[in-house]
Short mmCIF file of C-alpha atoms in Angstrom, two decimals:
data_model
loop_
_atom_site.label_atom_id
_atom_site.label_comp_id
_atom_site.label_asym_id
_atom_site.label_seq_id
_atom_site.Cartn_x
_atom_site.Cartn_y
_atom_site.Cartn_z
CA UNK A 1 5.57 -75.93 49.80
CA UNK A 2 5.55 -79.82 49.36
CA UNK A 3 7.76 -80.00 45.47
CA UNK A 4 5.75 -81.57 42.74
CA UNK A 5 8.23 -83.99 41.89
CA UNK A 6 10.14 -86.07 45.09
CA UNK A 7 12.83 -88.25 44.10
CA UNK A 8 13.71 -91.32 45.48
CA UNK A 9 16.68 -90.54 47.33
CA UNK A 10 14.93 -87.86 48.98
CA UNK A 11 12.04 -89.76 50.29
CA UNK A 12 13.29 -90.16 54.47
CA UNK A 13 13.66 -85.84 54.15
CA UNK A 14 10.13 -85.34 52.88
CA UNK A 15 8.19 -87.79 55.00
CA UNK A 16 9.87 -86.28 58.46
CA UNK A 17 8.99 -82.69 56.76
CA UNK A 18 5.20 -83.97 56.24
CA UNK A 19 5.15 -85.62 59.46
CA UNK A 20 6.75 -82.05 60.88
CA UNK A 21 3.82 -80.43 59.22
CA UNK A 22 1.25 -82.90 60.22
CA UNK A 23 1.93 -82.01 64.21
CA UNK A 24 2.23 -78.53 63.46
CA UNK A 25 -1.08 -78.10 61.67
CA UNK A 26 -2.49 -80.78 65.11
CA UNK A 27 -1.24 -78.39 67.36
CA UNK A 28 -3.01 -75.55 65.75
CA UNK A 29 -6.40 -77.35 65.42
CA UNK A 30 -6.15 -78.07 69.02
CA UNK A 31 -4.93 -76.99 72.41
CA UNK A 32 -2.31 -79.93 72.90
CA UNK A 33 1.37 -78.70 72.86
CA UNK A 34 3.73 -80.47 71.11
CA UNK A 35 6.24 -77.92 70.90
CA UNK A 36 8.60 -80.67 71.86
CA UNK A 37 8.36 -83.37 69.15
CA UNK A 38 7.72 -80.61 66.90
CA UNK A 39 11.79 -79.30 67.80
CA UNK A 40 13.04 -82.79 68.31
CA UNK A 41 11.58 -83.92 64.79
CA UNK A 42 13.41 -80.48 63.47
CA UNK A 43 16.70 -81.53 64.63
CA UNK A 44 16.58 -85.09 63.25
CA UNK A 45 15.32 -83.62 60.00
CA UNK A 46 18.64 -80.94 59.60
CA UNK A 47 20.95 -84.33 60.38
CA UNK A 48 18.84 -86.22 57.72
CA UNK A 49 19.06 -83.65 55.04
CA UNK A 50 22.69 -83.09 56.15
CA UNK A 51 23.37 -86.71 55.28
CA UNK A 52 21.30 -87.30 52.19
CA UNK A 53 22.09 -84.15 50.35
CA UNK A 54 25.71 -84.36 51.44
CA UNK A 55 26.31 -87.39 50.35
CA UNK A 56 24.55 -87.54 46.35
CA UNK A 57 25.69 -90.37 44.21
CA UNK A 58 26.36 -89.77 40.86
CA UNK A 59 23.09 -90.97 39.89
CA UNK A 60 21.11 -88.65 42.46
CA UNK A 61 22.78 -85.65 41.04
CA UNK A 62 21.81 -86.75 37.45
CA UNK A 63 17.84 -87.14 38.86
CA UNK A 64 18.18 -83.92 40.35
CA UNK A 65 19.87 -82.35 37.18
CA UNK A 66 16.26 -83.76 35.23
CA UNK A 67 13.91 -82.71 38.16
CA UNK A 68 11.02 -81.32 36.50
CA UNK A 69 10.77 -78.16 38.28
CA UNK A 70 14.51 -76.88 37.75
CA UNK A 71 14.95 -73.31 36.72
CA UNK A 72 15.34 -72.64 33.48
CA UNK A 73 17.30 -70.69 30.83
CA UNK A 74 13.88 -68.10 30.78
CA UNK A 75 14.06 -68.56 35.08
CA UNK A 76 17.78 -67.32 35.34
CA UNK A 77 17.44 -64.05 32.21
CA UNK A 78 14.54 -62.88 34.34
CA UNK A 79 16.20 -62.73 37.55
CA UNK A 80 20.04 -61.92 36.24
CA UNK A 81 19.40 -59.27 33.12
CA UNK A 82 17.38 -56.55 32.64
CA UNK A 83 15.89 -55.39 29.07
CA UNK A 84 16.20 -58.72 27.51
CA UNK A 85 14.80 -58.56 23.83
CA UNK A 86 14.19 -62.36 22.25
CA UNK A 87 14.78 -62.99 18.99
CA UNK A 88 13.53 -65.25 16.64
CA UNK A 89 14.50 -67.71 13.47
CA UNK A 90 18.01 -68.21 12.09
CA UNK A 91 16.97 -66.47 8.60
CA UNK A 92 17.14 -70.19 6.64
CA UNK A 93 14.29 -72.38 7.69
CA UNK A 94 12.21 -71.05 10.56
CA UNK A 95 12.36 -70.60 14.76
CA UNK A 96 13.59 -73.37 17.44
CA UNK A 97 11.88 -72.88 20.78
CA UNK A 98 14.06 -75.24 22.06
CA UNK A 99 16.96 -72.52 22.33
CA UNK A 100 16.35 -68.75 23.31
CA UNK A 101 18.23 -65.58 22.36
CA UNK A 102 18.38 -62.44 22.45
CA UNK A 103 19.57 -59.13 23.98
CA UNK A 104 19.85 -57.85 27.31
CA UNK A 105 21.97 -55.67 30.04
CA UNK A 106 24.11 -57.11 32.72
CA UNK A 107 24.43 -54.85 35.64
CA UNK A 108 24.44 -51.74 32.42
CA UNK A 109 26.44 -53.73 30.62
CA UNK A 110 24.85 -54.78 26.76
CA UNK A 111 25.32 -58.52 26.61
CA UNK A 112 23.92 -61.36 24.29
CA UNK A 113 22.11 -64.09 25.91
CA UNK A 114 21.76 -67.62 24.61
CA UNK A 115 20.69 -71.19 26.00
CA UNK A 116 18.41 -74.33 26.22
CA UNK A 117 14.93 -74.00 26.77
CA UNK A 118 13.18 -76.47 28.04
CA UNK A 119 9.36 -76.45 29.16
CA UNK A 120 7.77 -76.90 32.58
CA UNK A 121 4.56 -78.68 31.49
CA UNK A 122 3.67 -81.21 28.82
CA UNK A 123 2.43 -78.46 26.92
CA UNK A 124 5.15 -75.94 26.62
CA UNK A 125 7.93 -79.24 26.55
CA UNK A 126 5.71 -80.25 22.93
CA UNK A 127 6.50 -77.19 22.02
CA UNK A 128 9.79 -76.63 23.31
CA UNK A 129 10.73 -79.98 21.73
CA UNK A 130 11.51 -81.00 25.08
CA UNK A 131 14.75 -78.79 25.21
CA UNK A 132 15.98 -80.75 22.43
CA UNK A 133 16.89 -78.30 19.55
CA UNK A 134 16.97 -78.57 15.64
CA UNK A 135 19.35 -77.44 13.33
CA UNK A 136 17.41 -73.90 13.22
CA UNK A 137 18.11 -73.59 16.41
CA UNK A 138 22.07 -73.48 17.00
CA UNK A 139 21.83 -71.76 13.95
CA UNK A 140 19.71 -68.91 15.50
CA UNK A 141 21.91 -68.84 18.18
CA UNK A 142 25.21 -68.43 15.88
CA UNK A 143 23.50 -65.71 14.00
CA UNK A 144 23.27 -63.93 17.97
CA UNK A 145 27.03 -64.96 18.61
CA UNK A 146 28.13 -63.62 15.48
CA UNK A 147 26.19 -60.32 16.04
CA UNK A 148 27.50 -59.95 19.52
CA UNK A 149 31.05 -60.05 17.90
CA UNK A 150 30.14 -57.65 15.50
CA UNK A 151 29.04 -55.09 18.40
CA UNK A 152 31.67 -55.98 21.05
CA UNK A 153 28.93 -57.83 23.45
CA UNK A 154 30.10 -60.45 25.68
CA UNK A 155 27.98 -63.99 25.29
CA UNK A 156 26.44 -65.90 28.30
CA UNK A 157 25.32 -69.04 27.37
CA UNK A 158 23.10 -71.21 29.35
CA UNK A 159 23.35 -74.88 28.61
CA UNK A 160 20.52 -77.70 29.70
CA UNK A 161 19.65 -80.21 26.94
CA UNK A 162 19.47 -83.83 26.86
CA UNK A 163 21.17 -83.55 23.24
CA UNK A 164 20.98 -82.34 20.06
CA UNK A 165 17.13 -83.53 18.66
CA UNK A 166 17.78 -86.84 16.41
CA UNK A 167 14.85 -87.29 14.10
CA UNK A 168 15.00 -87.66 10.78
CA UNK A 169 13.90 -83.91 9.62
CA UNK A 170 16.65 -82.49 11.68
CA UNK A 171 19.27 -84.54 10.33
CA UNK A 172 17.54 -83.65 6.64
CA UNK A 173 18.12 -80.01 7.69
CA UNK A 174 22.13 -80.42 8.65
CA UNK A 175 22.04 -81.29 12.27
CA UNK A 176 25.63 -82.63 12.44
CA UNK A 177 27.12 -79.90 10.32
CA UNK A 178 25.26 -77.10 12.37
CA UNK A 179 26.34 -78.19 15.69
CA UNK A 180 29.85 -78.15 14.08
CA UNK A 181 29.65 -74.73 12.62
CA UNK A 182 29.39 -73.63 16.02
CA UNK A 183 32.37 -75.47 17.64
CA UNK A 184 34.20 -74.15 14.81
CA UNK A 185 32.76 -70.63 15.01
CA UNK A 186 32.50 -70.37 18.63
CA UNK A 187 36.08 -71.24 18.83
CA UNK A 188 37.17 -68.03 17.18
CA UNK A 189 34.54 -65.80 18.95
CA UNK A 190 36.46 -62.50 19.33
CA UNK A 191 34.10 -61.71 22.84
CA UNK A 192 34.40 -63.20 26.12
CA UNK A 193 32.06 -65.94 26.17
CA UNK A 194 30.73 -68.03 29.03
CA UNK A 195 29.39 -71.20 29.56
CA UNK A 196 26.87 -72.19 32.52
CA UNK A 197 25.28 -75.59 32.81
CA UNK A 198 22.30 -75.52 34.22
CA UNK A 199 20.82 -78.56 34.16
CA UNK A 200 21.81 -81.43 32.05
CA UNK A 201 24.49 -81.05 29.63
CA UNK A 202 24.21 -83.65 26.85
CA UNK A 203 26.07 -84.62 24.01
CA UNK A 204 26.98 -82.66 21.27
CA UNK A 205 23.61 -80.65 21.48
CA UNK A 206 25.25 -79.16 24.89
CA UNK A 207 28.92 -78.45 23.08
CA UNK A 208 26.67 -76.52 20.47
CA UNK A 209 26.58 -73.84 22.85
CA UNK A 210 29.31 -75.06 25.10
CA UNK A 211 32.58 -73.41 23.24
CA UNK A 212 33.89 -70.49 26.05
CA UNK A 213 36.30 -68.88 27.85
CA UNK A 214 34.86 -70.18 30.77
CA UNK A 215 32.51 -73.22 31.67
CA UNK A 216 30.96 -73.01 34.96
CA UNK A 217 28.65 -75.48 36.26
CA UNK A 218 25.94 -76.01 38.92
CA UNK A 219 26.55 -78.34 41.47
CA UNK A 220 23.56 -80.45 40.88
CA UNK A 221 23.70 -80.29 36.74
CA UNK A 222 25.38 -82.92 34.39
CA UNK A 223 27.50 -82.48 31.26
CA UNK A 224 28.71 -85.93 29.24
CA UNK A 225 29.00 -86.84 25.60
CA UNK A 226 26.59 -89.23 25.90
CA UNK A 227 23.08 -89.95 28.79
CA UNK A 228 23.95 -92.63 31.34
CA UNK A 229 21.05 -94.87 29.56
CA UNK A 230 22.72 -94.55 26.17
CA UNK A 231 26.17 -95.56 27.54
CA UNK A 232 24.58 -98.71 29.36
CA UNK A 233 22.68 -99.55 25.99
CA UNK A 234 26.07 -99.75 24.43
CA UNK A 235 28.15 -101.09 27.05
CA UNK A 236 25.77 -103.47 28.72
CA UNK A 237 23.23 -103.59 26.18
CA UNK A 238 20.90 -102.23 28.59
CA UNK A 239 19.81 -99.07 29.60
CA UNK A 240 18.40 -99.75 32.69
CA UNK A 241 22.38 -100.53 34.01
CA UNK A 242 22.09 -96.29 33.74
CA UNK A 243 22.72 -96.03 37.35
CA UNK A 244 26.08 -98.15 37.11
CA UNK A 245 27.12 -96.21 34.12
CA UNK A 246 26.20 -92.65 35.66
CA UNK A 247 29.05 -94.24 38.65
CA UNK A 248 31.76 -94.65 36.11
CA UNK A 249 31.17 -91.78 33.21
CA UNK A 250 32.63 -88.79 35.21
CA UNK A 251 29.53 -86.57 34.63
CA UNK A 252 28.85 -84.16 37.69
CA UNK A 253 30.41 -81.53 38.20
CA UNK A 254 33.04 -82.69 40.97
CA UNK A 255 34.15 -85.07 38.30
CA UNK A 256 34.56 -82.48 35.56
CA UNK A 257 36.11 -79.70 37.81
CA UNK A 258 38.96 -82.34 39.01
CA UNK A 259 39.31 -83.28 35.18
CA UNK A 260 39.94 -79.47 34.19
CA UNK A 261 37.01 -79.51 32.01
CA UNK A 262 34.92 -76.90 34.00
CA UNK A 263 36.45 -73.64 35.48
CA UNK A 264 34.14 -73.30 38.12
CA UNK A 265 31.11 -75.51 40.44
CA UNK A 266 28.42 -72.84 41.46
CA UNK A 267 26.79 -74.28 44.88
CA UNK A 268 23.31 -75.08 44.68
CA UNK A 269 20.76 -74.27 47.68
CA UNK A 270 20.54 -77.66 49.82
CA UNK A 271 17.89 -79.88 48.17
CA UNK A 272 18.94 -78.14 44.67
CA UNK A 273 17.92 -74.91 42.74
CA UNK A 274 14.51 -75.59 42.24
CA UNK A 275 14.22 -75.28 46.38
CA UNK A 276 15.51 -71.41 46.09
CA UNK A 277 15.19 -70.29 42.82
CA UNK A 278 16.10 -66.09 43.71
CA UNK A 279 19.15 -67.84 45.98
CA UNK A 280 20.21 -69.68 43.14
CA UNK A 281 20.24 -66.85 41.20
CA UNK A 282 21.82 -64.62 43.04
CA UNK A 283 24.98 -67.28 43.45
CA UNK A 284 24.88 -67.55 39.71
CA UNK A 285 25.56 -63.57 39.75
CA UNK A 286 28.36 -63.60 42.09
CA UNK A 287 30.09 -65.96 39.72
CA UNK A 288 29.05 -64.51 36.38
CA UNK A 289 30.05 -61.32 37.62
CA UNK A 290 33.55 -62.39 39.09
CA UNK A 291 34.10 -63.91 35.69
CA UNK A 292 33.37 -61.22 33.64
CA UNK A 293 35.59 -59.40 35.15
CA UNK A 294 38.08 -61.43 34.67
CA UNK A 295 37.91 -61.28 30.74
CA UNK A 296 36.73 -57.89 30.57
CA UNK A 297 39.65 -55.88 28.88
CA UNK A 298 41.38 -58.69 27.70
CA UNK A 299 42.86 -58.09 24.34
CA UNK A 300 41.14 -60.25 21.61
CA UNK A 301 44.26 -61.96 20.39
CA UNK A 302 45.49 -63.21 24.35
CA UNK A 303 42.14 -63.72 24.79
CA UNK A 304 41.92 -66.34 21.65
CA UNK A 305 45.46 -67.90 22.59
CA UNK A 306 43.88 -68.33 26.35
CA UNK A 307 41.04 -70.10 24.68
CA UNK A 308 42.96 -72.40 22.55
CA UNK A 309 45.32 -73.32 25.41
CA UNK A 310 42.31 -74.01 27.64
CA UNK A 311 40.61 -76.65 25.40
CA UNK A 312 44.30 -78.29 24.15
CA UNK A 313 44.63 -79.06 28.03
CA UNK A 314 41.26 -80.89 28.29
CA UNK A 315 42.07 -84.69 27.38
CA UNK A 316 45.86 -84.46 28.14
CA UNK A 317 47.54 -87.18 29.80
CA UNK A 318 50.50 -88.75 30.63
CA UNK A 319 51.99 -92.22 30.32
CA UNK A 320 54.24 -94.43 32.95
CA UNK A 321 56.77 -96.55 31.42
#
């Protein structure tokens, strides 16, 4: 099935898989063999994928990261847990549908699941705010975090936000100081928590629910303190220099695994996860369930030091006289 969405980069695979299509369908309709083409076309088309989706700039992964039919928090829950129970409001103000938790089971196992929602039409994005959450909405998902601790539950925590939301009413209703309660809490979490970017990770809105024991990443997602167009509008005082920023920020995930910042880079089906979502989710399961094996049975205080000495090593550096 032809994706909704084709980025540009993409382009020379999905005119030689419509052209592909177009013989096959000819050869149906008709008693001409063209079995032929049809396998000659086939093998340029594997070296042509081979080439453009082994070779993704910087700036293609960040497209691919935003491509509007990318699973979502809701996608991955439904094919990972079983039993999930959502949960609503953060008991001050109201509900954020741009961030999801709840309850669920993990192969048996009762864990607490939070992350980014985003929608997959113009409809549900309004109402999602786009992915972009309030202050309500870290706030729900402490009030999860902080019951998971209470009943021993391990946190997952899918991450896929373009930031924290920055209108006025949200910054009325504590946005800063919300998104630092949770660094702060999150921090101290006496459960294994861990992190999985999904998507894009951005700005503080992502750290809000980016604090873990581990932080793996999908190959194709992002995770910056800042979006390539806002680092271009301050550095170049334009955002459309985004592609020359994305080059130079350090953003995907090869660039934060070799910095030490992510533990792990998930691989993502060739033309990314949108292409495969079940495969995708199943490679998200091997790693989630390596990893919680890990920190299963770690006691809570090396567990906290092992936190603290992971996040003191991000940043470090050294100096050459």
């Amino acid at each position: 099935m032809k994706p909704k969405q084709v980025l540009e980069f993409e382009k020379p695979v999905v005119e030689l898989k419509d052209k592909i299509n177009e013989l096959k369908h000819y050869t149906e309709q008709s008693d001409v063999d063209l079995s032929e083409e049809i396998e000659t076309l086939e093998q340029r088309l594997a070296k042509v994928e081979a080439d453009v989706y082994g070779n993704m700039k910087p700036w293609d992964r960040v497209q691919m990261a935003r491509h509007s039919e990318r699973p979502t928090t809701l996608d991955y829950i439904h094919h990972l847990f079983t039993d999930f129970l959502e949960f609503h409001g953060d008991r001050y103000f109201g509900d954020d549908e741009a961030i999801v938790a709840g309850i669920a089971k993990y192969k048996d196992m009762p864990v607490t699941v939070v992350g980014h929602q985003r929608g997959k039409d113009t409809k549900e994005n309004i109402r999602r705010n786009f992915g972009m959450p309030h202050p309500e909405g870290y706030r729900k998902a402490l009030r999860h975090m902080k019951q998971a601790e209470k009943f021993n539950r391990p946190i997952v925590s899918f991450i896929d936000t373009k930031g924290a939301y920055p209108g006025k009413a949200a910054e009325e209703r504590g946005q800063s100081e919300a998104i630092a309660r949770n660094l702060m809490e999150m921090a101290g979490l006496q459960v294994p928590v861990i992190c999985i970017v999904i998507g894009e990770g951005g700005s503080g809105g992502a750290l809000g629910l980016g604090v873990g024991d581990r932080i793996l990443m999908l190959e194709n997602s992002t995770y910056s303190v800042i979006s390539p167009e806002g680092a271009a509008a301050i550095l170049w005082k334009d955002a459309g220099q985004a592609q020359k920023a994305a080059e130079s920020m350090g953003i995907t995930s090869y660039d934060l695994k070799k910095l030490g910042i992510v533990d792990a880079i998930i691989p993502e089906p060739r033309g990314g996860a949108h292409r495969d979502i079940a495969s995708q989710a199943k490679q998200i399961d091997s790693f989630l369930n390596q990893t919680m094996q890990q920190l299963k049975g770690i006691p809570v205080d090396e567990l906290l030091e092992q936190r603290w000495e992971k996040y003191k090593k991000i940043g470090s550096f050294t100096t050459v006289d």
